[in-house]
CSV table of N, CA and C in Angstrom, one decimal:
chain,number,residue,atom,x,y,z
Z,1,MET,N,-14.4,-13.0,9.9
Z,1,MET,CA,-13.7,-13.2,8.8
Z,1,MET,C,-12.3,-12.9,9.0
Z,2,GLU,N,-11.5,-13.9,8.8
Z,2,GLU,CA,-9.8,-13.8,8.8
Z,2,GLU,C,-9.4,-13.1,7.5
Z,3,ILE,N,-8.7,-12.2,7.7
Z,3,ILE,CA,-8.1,-11.6,6.5
Z,3,ILE,C,-6.7,-12.0,6.4
Z,4,VAL,N,-6.4,-12.5,5.2
Z,4,VAL,CA,-5.0,-13.1,4.9
Z,4,VAL,C,-4.3,-12.1,4.4
Z,5,ALA,N,-3.2,-11.8,4.9
Z,5,ALA,CA,-2.2,-10.7,4.4
Z,5,ALA,C,-1.7,-11.3,3.0
Z,6,MET,N,-2.0,-10.5,2.0
Z,6,MET,CA,-1.7,-10.8,0.7
Z,6,MET,C,-0.3,-10.1,0.3
Z,7,ASN,N,0.2,-10.2,-0.9
Z,7,ASN,CA,1.4,-9.4,-1.2
Z,7,ASN,C,1.0,-7.9,-1.2
Z,8,ARG,N,-0.2,-7.5,-1.6
Z,8,ARG,CA,-0.4,-6.2,-1.7
Z,8,ARG,C,-0.8,-5.4,-0.4
Z,9,ILE,N,-1.0,-6.3,0.6
Z,9,ILE,CA,-1.3,-5.7,2.1
Z,9,ILE,C,-0.4,-5.9,2.9
Z,10,SER,N,0.3,-5.0,3.6
Z,10,SER,CA,1.4,-5.3,4.6
Z,10,SER,C,0.7,-5.8,5.9
Z,11,ARG,N,1.6,-6.3,6.8
Z,11,ARG,CA,1.0,-6.8,8.0
Z,11,ARG,C,0.3,-5.7,8.9
Z,12,PRO,N,0.8,-4.5,9.0
Z,12,PRO,CA,0.0,-3.5,9.9
Z,12,PRO,C,-1.3,-3.1,9.1
Z,13,SER,N,-1.1,-3.1,7.7
Z,13,SER,CA,-2.5,-2.8,7.1
Z,13,SER,C,-3.5,-4.0,7.4
Z,14,ALA,N,-3.1,-5.2,7.4
Z,14,ALA,CA,-4.0,-6.4,7.5
Z,14,ALA,C,-4.5,-6.2,8.9
Z,15,GLN,N,-3.8,-5.9,10.0
Z,15,GLN,CA,-4.3,-5.7,11.3
Z,15,GLN,C,-5.2,-4.7,11.4
Z,16,ILE,N,-5.0,-3.6,10.7
Z,16,ILE,CA,-6.0,-2.4,10.7
Z,16,ILE,C,-7.4,-2.8,10.2
Z,17,LEU,N,-7.2,-3.5,9.0
Z,17,LEU,CA,-8.4,-4.1,8.3
Z,17,LEU,C,-9.2,-4.9,9.1
Z,18,ARG,N,-8.5,-5.7,9.9
Z,18,ARG,CA,-9.2,-6.8,10.9
Z,18,ARG,C,-10.1,-6.0,11.9
Z,19,LYS,N,-9.5,-4.9,12.4
Z,19,LYS,CA,-10.3,-4.1,13.4
Z,19,LYS,C,-11.5,-3.4,12.7
Z,20,LEU,N,-11.4,-3.1,11.3
Z,20,LEU,CA,-12.5,-2.4,10.8
Z,20,LEU,C,-13.6,-3.2,10.4
Z,21,GLY,N,-13.6,-4.4,10.3
Z,21,GLY,CA,-14.7,-5.3,10.0
Z,21,GLY,C,-14.6,-5.9,8.7
Z,22,SER,N,-15.3,-7.0,8.5
Z,22,SER,CA,-15.3,-7.8,7.2
Z,22,SER,C,-15.8,-6.9,6.1
Z,23,THR,N,-16.9,-6.3,6.2
Z,23,THR,CA,-17.4,-5.4,5.0
Z,23,THR,C,-16.4,-4.5,4.5
Z,24,THR,N,-15.9,-3.7,5.5
Z,24,THR,CA,-15.1,-2.6,5.1
Z,24,THR,C,-13.7,-3.2,4.5
Z,25,ALA,N,-13.2,-4.3,5.1
Z,25,ALA,CA,-12.0,-4.9,4.7
Z,25,ALA,C,-12.2,-5.4,3.3
Z,26,LEU,N,-13.3,-5.9,3.0
Z,26,LEU,CA,-13.6,-6.6,1.7
Z,26,LEU,C,-13.5,-5.4,0.7
Z,27,LEU,N,-14.3,-4.4,1.1
Z,27,LEU,CA,-14.4,-3.3,0.1
Z,27,LEU,C,-13.1,-2.6,-0.2
Z,28,VAL,N,-12.2,-2.5,0.9
Z,28,VAL,CA,-10.8,-1.9,0.5
Z,28,VAL,C,-9.8,-2.8,-0.2
Z,29,CYS,N,-10.1,-4.1,0.0
Z,29,CYS,CA,-9.2,-5.2,-0.7
Z,29,CYS,C,-9.7,-5.1,-2.2
Z,30,MET,N,-11.0,-4.9,-2.5
Z,30,MET,CA,-11.4,-4.8,-3.8
Z,30,MET,C,-10.9,-3.5,-4.5
Z,31,LEU,N,-11.0,-2.4,-3.9
Z,31,LEU,CA,-10.7,-1.2,-4.5
Z,31,LEU,C,-9.1,-0.9,-4.4
Z,32,SER,N,-8.4,-1.4,-3.6
Z,32,SER,CA,-7.0,-1.2,-3.5
Z,32,SER,C,-6.2,-1.2,-4.9
Z,33,PRO,N,-6.5,-2.1,-5.6
Z,33,PRO,CA,-5.7,-2.2,-7.0
Z,33,PRO,C,-6.2,-1.0,-7.8
Z,34,LEU,N,-7.3,-0.5,-7.7
Z,34,LEU,CA,-8.0,0.6,-8.5
Z,34,LEU,C,-7.1,1.9,-8.0
Z,35,ALA,N,-6.8,2.0,-6.8
Z,35,ALA,CA,-6.3,3.2,-6.3
Z,35,ALA,C,-4.6,3.3,-6.5
Z,36,MET,N,-4.1,2.2,-6.9
Z,36,MET,CA,-2.8,2.1,-6.9
Z,36,MET,C,-2.2,2.7,-8.2
Z,37,PRO,N,-1.2,3.7,-8.0
Z,37,PRO,CA,-0.8,4.3,-9.3
Z,37,PRO,C,0.1,3.5,-10.0
Z,38,LEU,N,-0.1,3.6,-11.4
Z,38,LEU,CA,0.6,2.8,-12.3
Z,38,LEU,C,1.9,3.5,-12.9
Z,39,TYR,N,3.0,2.7,-12.9
Z,39,TYR,CA,4.2,3.4,-13.1
Z,39,TYR,C,4.8,2.5,-14.2
Z,40,ALA,N,5.3,3.2,-15.2
Z,40,ALA,CA,6.1,2.7,-16.2
Z,40,ALA,C,7.4,2.3,-15.8
Z,41,ASP,N,8.2,1.5,-16.5
Z,41,ASP,CA,9.5,1.1,-16.0
Z,41,ASP,C,10.4,2.2,-15.9
Z,42,ASP,N,10.3,3.2,-16.6
Z,42,ASP,CA,11.2,4.4,-16.6
Z,42,ASP,C,10.6,5.4,-15.8
Z,43,ALA,N,9.5,5.3,-15.2
Z,43,ALA,CA,8.8,6.4,-14.4
Z,43,ALA,C,8.6,6.0,-13.0
Z,44,LYS,N,9.7,5.4,-12.3
Z,44,LYS,CA,9.5,5.0,-10.9
Z,44,LYS,C,9.4,6.2,-9.9
Z,45,PRO,N,8.7,6.0,-8.8
Z,45,PRO,CA,8.7,7.0,-7.9
Z,45,PRO,C,9.9,7.5,-7.2
Z,46,THR,N,9.9,8.7,-7.1
Z,46,THR,CA,11.2,9.3,-6.5
Z,46,THR,C,11.4,9.1,-4.9
Z,47,ALA,N,12.6,9.3,-4.4
Z,47,ALA,CA,12.6,9.3,-3.0
Z,47,ALA,C,11.8,10.3,-2.4
Z,48,THR,N,11.6,11.4,-2.8
Z,48,THR,CA,10.7,12.4,-2.1
Z,48,THR,C,9.3,12.0,-2.1
Z,49,GLU,N,8.9,11.3,-3.1
Z,49,GLU,CA,7.4,10.8,-3.1
Z,49,GLU,C,7.3,9.7,-2.0
Z,50,ILE,N,8.3,8.9,-2.0
Z,50,ILE,CA,8.2,7.8,-1.0
Z,50,ILE,C,8.3,8.3,0.5
Z,51,THR,N,9.2,9.3,0.7
Z,51,THR,CA,9.3,10.0,2.0
Z,51,THR,C,7.9,10.6,2.4
Z,52,LYS,N,7.3,11.3,1.5
Z,52,LYS,CA,6.0,12.0,1.8
Z,52,LYS,C,5.1,10.9,2.1
Z,53,ALA,N,4.9,9.9,1.4
Z,53,ALA,CA,3.9,8.9,1.5
Z,53,ALA,C,4.3,8.2,3.0
Z,54,ARG,N,5.4,7.9,3.2
Z,54,ARG,CA,5.8,7.3,4.6
Z,54,ARG,C,5.4,8.2,5.7
Z,55,ALA,N,5.5,9.6,5.6
Z,55,ALA,CA,5.4,10.6,6.5
Z,55,ALA,C,3.7,10.6,6.8
Z,56,GLU,N,3.0,10.5,5.7
Z,56,GLU,CA,1.6,10.5,5.8
Z,56,GLU,C,1.2,9.4,6.4
Z,57,CYS,N,1.9,8.2,6.2
Z,57,CYS,CA,1.4,6.9,7.0
Z,57,CYS,C,1.7,7.2,8.5
Z,58,ALA,N,2.8,7.8,8.9
Z,58,ALA,CA,3.1,7.8,10.3
Z,58,ALA,C,2.2,9.1,10.9
Z,59,MET,N,2.0,10.0,10.2
Z,59,MET,CA,0.8,10.9,10.8
Z,59,MET,C,-0.5,10.3,11.1
Z,60,HIS,N,-1.0,9.5,10.2
Z,60,HIS,CA,-2.2,8.9,10.5
Z,60,HIS,C,-2.1,7.8,11.6
Z,61,LYS,N,-1.1,7.2,11.7
Z,61,LYS,CA,-0.8,6.3,12.9
Z,61,LYS,C,-0.9,7.1,14.2
Z,62,GLN,N,-0.2,8.2,14.3
Z,62,GLN,CA,-0.2,9.0,15.3
Z,62,GLN,C,-1.5,9.5,15.7
Z,63,LYS,N,-2.4,9.9,14.8
Z,63,LYS,CA,-3.7,10.3,15.0
Z,63,LYS,C,-4.5,9.2,15.7
Z,64,VAL,N,-4.4,8.0,15.0
Z,64,VAL,CA,-5.3,6.8,15.6
Z,64,VAL,C,-4.8,6.4,16.9
Z,65,ARG,N,-3.4,6.4,17.2
Z,65,ARG,CA,-2.9,6.1,18.4
Z,65,ARG,C,-3.4,7.1,19.4
Z,66,ALA,N,-3.4,8.3,19.3
Z,66,ALA,CA,-3.8,9.4,20.1
Z,66,ALA,C,-5.3,9.1,20.6
Z,67,VAL,N,-6.2,8.8,19.6
Z,67,VAL,CA,-7.6,8.6,19.9
Z,67,VAL,C,-7.8,7.3,20.5
Z,68,GLU,N,-7.0,6.3,20.3
Z,68,GLU,CA,-7.0,5.0,21.1
Z,68,GLU,C,-6.5,5.1,22.5
Z,69,ASN,N,-5.6,5.9,22.6
Z,69,ASN,CA,-5.0,6.1,24.1
Z,69,ASN,C,-5.9,6.9,24.9
Z,70,ALA,N,-6.7,7.9,24.3
Z,70,ALA,CA,-7.5,8.8,25.0
Z,70,ALA,C,-8.8,7.9,25.5
Z,71,ASN,N,-9.1,6.7,24.9
Z,71,ASN,CA,-10.2,5.8,25.3
Z,71,ASN,C,-11.4,6.6,25.0
Z,72,ALA,N,-11.3,7.4,24.0
Z,72,ALA,CA,-12.5,8.1,23.5
Z,72,ALA,C,-13.3,7.2,22.6
Z,73,ASP,N,-14.6,7.4,22.8
Z,73,ASP,CA,-15.6,6.7,22.1
Z,73,ASP,C,-15.9,7.4,20.8
Z,74,ASP,N,-14.9,7.5,20.1
Z,74,ASP,CA,-14.9,8.4,18.8
Z,74,ASP,C,-15.5,7.6,17.6
Z,75,ALA,N,-16.8,8.2,17.1
Z,75,ALA,CA,-17.2,7.5,15.8
Z,75,ALA,C,-16.4,7.6,14.7
Z,76,GLN,N,-15.5,8.6,14.6
Z,76,GLN,CA,-14.6,8.7,13.4
Z,76,GLN,C,-13.5,7.8,13.5
Z,77,LEU,N,-13.2,6.9,14.6
Z,77,LEU,CA,-12.1,6.0,14.6
Z,77,LEU,C,-12.0,4.9,13.5
Z,78,PRO,N,-13.1,4.3,13.1
Z,78,PRO,CA,-13.0,3.5,11.9
Z,78,PRO,C,-12.6,4.1,10.6
Z,79,ALA,N,-13.0,5.4,10.4
Z,79,ALA,CA,-12.6,6.2,9.3
Z,79,ALA,C,-11.2,6.4,9.3
Z,80,MET,N,-10.7,6.9,10.5
Z,80,MET,CA,-9.3,7.1,10.8
Z,80,MET,C,-8.4,6.0,10.6
Z,81,ARG,N,-8.9,4.7,11.0
Z,81,ARG,CA,-8.0,3.6,10.8
Z,81,ARG,C,-8.1,3.2,9.3
Z,82,LEU,N,-9.2,3.6,8.5
Z,82,LEU,CA,-9.2,3.1,7.2
Z,82,LEU,C,-8.2,4.1,6.3
Z,83,ALA,N,-8.1,5.3,6.7
Z,83,ALA,CA,-7.3,6.3,6.2
Z,83,ALA,C,-5.9,5.8,6.4
Z,84,TRP,N,-5.5,5.4,7.6
Z,84,TRP,CA,-4.2,4.9,8.1
Z,84,TRP,C,-3.9,3.8,7.0
Z,85,ALA,N,-4.7,2.8,7.0
Z,85,ALA,CA,-4.4,1.6,6.1
Z,85,ALA,C,-4.1,2.0,4.6
Z,86,GLN,N,-5.0,2.9,4.2
Z,86,GLN,CA,-4.8,3.4,2.8
Z,86,GLN,C,-3.4,4.2,2.7
Z,87,ALA,N,-3.1,5.0,3.6
Z,87,ALA,CA,-1.8,5.6,3.5
Z,87,ALA,C,-0.6,4.7,3.6
Z,88,CYS,N,-0.6,3.9,4.4
Z,88,CYS,CA,0.4,2.9,4.5
Z,88,CYS,C,0.4,2.0,3.3
Z,89,GLY,N,-0.7,1.7,2.8
Z,89,GLY,CA,-0.6,0.8,1.6
Z,89,GLY,C,-0.1,1.6,0.3
Z,90,ARG,N,-0.4,3.0,0.2
Z,90,ARG,CA,0.2,3.7,-0.7
Z,90,ARG,C,1.8,3.7,-0.7
Z,91,ALA,N,2.1,3.9,0.7
Z,91,ALA,CA,3.5,4.0,0.8
Z,91,ALA,C,4.3,2.8,0.4
Z,92,GLN,N,3.6,1.7,0.6
Z,92,GLN,CA,4.2,0.3,0.5
Z,92,GLN,C,4.2,0.1,-1.1
Z,93,ASP,N,3.1,0.6,-1.8
Z,93,ASP,CA,3.0,0.4,-3.3
Z,93,ASP,C,4.2,1.3,-3.9
Z,94,LEU,N,4.5,2.4,-3.5
Z,94,LEU,CA,5.5,3.3,-3.9
Z,94,LEU,C,6.8,2.6,-3.6
Z,95,ILE,N,7.1,2.1,-2.4
Z,95,ILE,CA,8.4,1.3,-2.2
Z,95,ILE,C,8.6,0.1,-3.1
Z,96,THR,N,7.5,-0.5,-3.3
Z,96,THR,CA,7.6,-1.7,-4.3
Z,96,THR,C,7.9,-1.4,-5.7
Z,97,ALA,N,7.2,-0.4,-6.0
Z,97,ALA,CA,7.3,0.1,-7.3
Z,97,ALA,C,8.8,0.8,-7.7
Z,98,ALA,N,9.4,1.4,-6.6
Z,98,ALA,CA,10.7,1.9,-6.8
Z,98,ALA,C,11.7,0.8,-6.8
Z,99,SER,N,11.4,-0.3,-6.1
Z,99,SER,CA,12.4,-1.4,-6.0
Z,99,SER,C,12.3,-2.5,-7.3
Z,100,ALA,N,11.3,-2.3,-7.8
Z,100,ALA,CA,11.0,-3.1,-9.0
Z,100,ALA,C,12.0,-3.0,-10.1
Z,101,THR,N,12.7,-4.2,-10.6
Z,101,THR,CA,13.5,-4.0,-11.8
Z,101,THR,C,12.8,-4.4,-13.0
Z,102,PRO,N,13.0,-3.6,-14.1
Z,102,PRO,CA,12.5,-4.0,-15.4
Z,102,PRO,C,12.9,-5.4,-15.7
Z,103,ALA,N,11.9,-6.0,-16.4
Z,103,ALA,CA,12.3,-7.3,-17.0
Z,103,ALA,C,13.4,-7.3,-18.1
Z,104,PRO,N,14.3,-8.2,-18.1
Z,104,PRO,CA,15.4,-8.0,-19.1
Z,104,PRO,C,14.7,-8.2,-20.6
Z,105,LYS,N,15.3,-7.5,-21.5
Z,105,LYS,CA,14.9,-7.5,-22.9
Z,105,LYS,C,15.4,-8.8,-23.5
Z,106,PRO,N,14.6,-9.4,-24.3
Z,106,PRO,CA,15.1,-10.6,-24.8
Z,106,PRO,C,16.2,-10.3,-25.8
Z,107,GLN,N,17.4,-11.1,-25.7
Z,107,GLN,CA,18.5,-10.9,-26.6
Z,107,GLN,C,18.3,-11.9,-27.8
Z,108,PRO,N,18.8,-11.5,-29.0
Z,108,PRO,CA,18.7,-12.3,-30.1
Z,108,PRO,C,19.9,-13.5,-30.0
Z,109,ASP,N,19.5,-14.5,-30.4
Z,109,ASP,CA,20.2,-15.7,-30.3
Z,109,ASP,C,21.5,-15.5,-31.4
Z,110,PRO,N,22.9,-15.5,-30.8
Z,110,PRO,CA,24.0,-15.3,-31.6
Z,110,PRO,C,24.1,-16.5,-32.5
Z,111,ASN,N,23.7,-17.7,-32.3
Z,111,ASN,CA,23.8,-18.7,-33.2
Z,111,ASN,C,22.7,-18.7,-34.4
Z,112,ALA,N,21.9,-17.9,-34.3
Z,112,ALA,CA,20.8,-17.8,-35.4
Z,112,ALA,C,21.2,-17.3,-36.6
Z,113,ALA,N,20.7,-17.8,-37.7
Z,113,ALA,CA,21.0,-17.0,-39.1
Z,113,ALA,C,20.3,-15.7,-39.0
Z,114,PRO,N,21.2,-14.7,-39.7
Z,114,PRO,CA,20.6,-13.4,-39.9
Z,114,PRO,C,19.3,-13.4,-41.0
Z,115,GLN,N,18.4,-12.5,-40.5
Z,115,GLN,CA,17.3,-12.6,-41.4
Z,115,GLN,C,17.1,-11.5,-42.4
């Protein structure tokens, strides 16, 4: 099954999901919107939250790379890859939420008659 990189899944995450297999990838894609934190327009994530999420993503990446480079037949590798994909997805969601601008409020028409 070919995984198409959607707006919610970054390229590295899509590559990780490809390695995990179709069933796991489908499950992650279905559950990822449920795991995404919801932010109001005035409650955007802070730079500290984003930095922590990016550090967690990098930590998971290093763990996976270490196991892959050791050529160990580790049964935990799929779970480690899944944790990596989730951590990087969370970091990307925080970055997206922080950069989102609120929709402009509709302005009254200056030519309209007062009500």
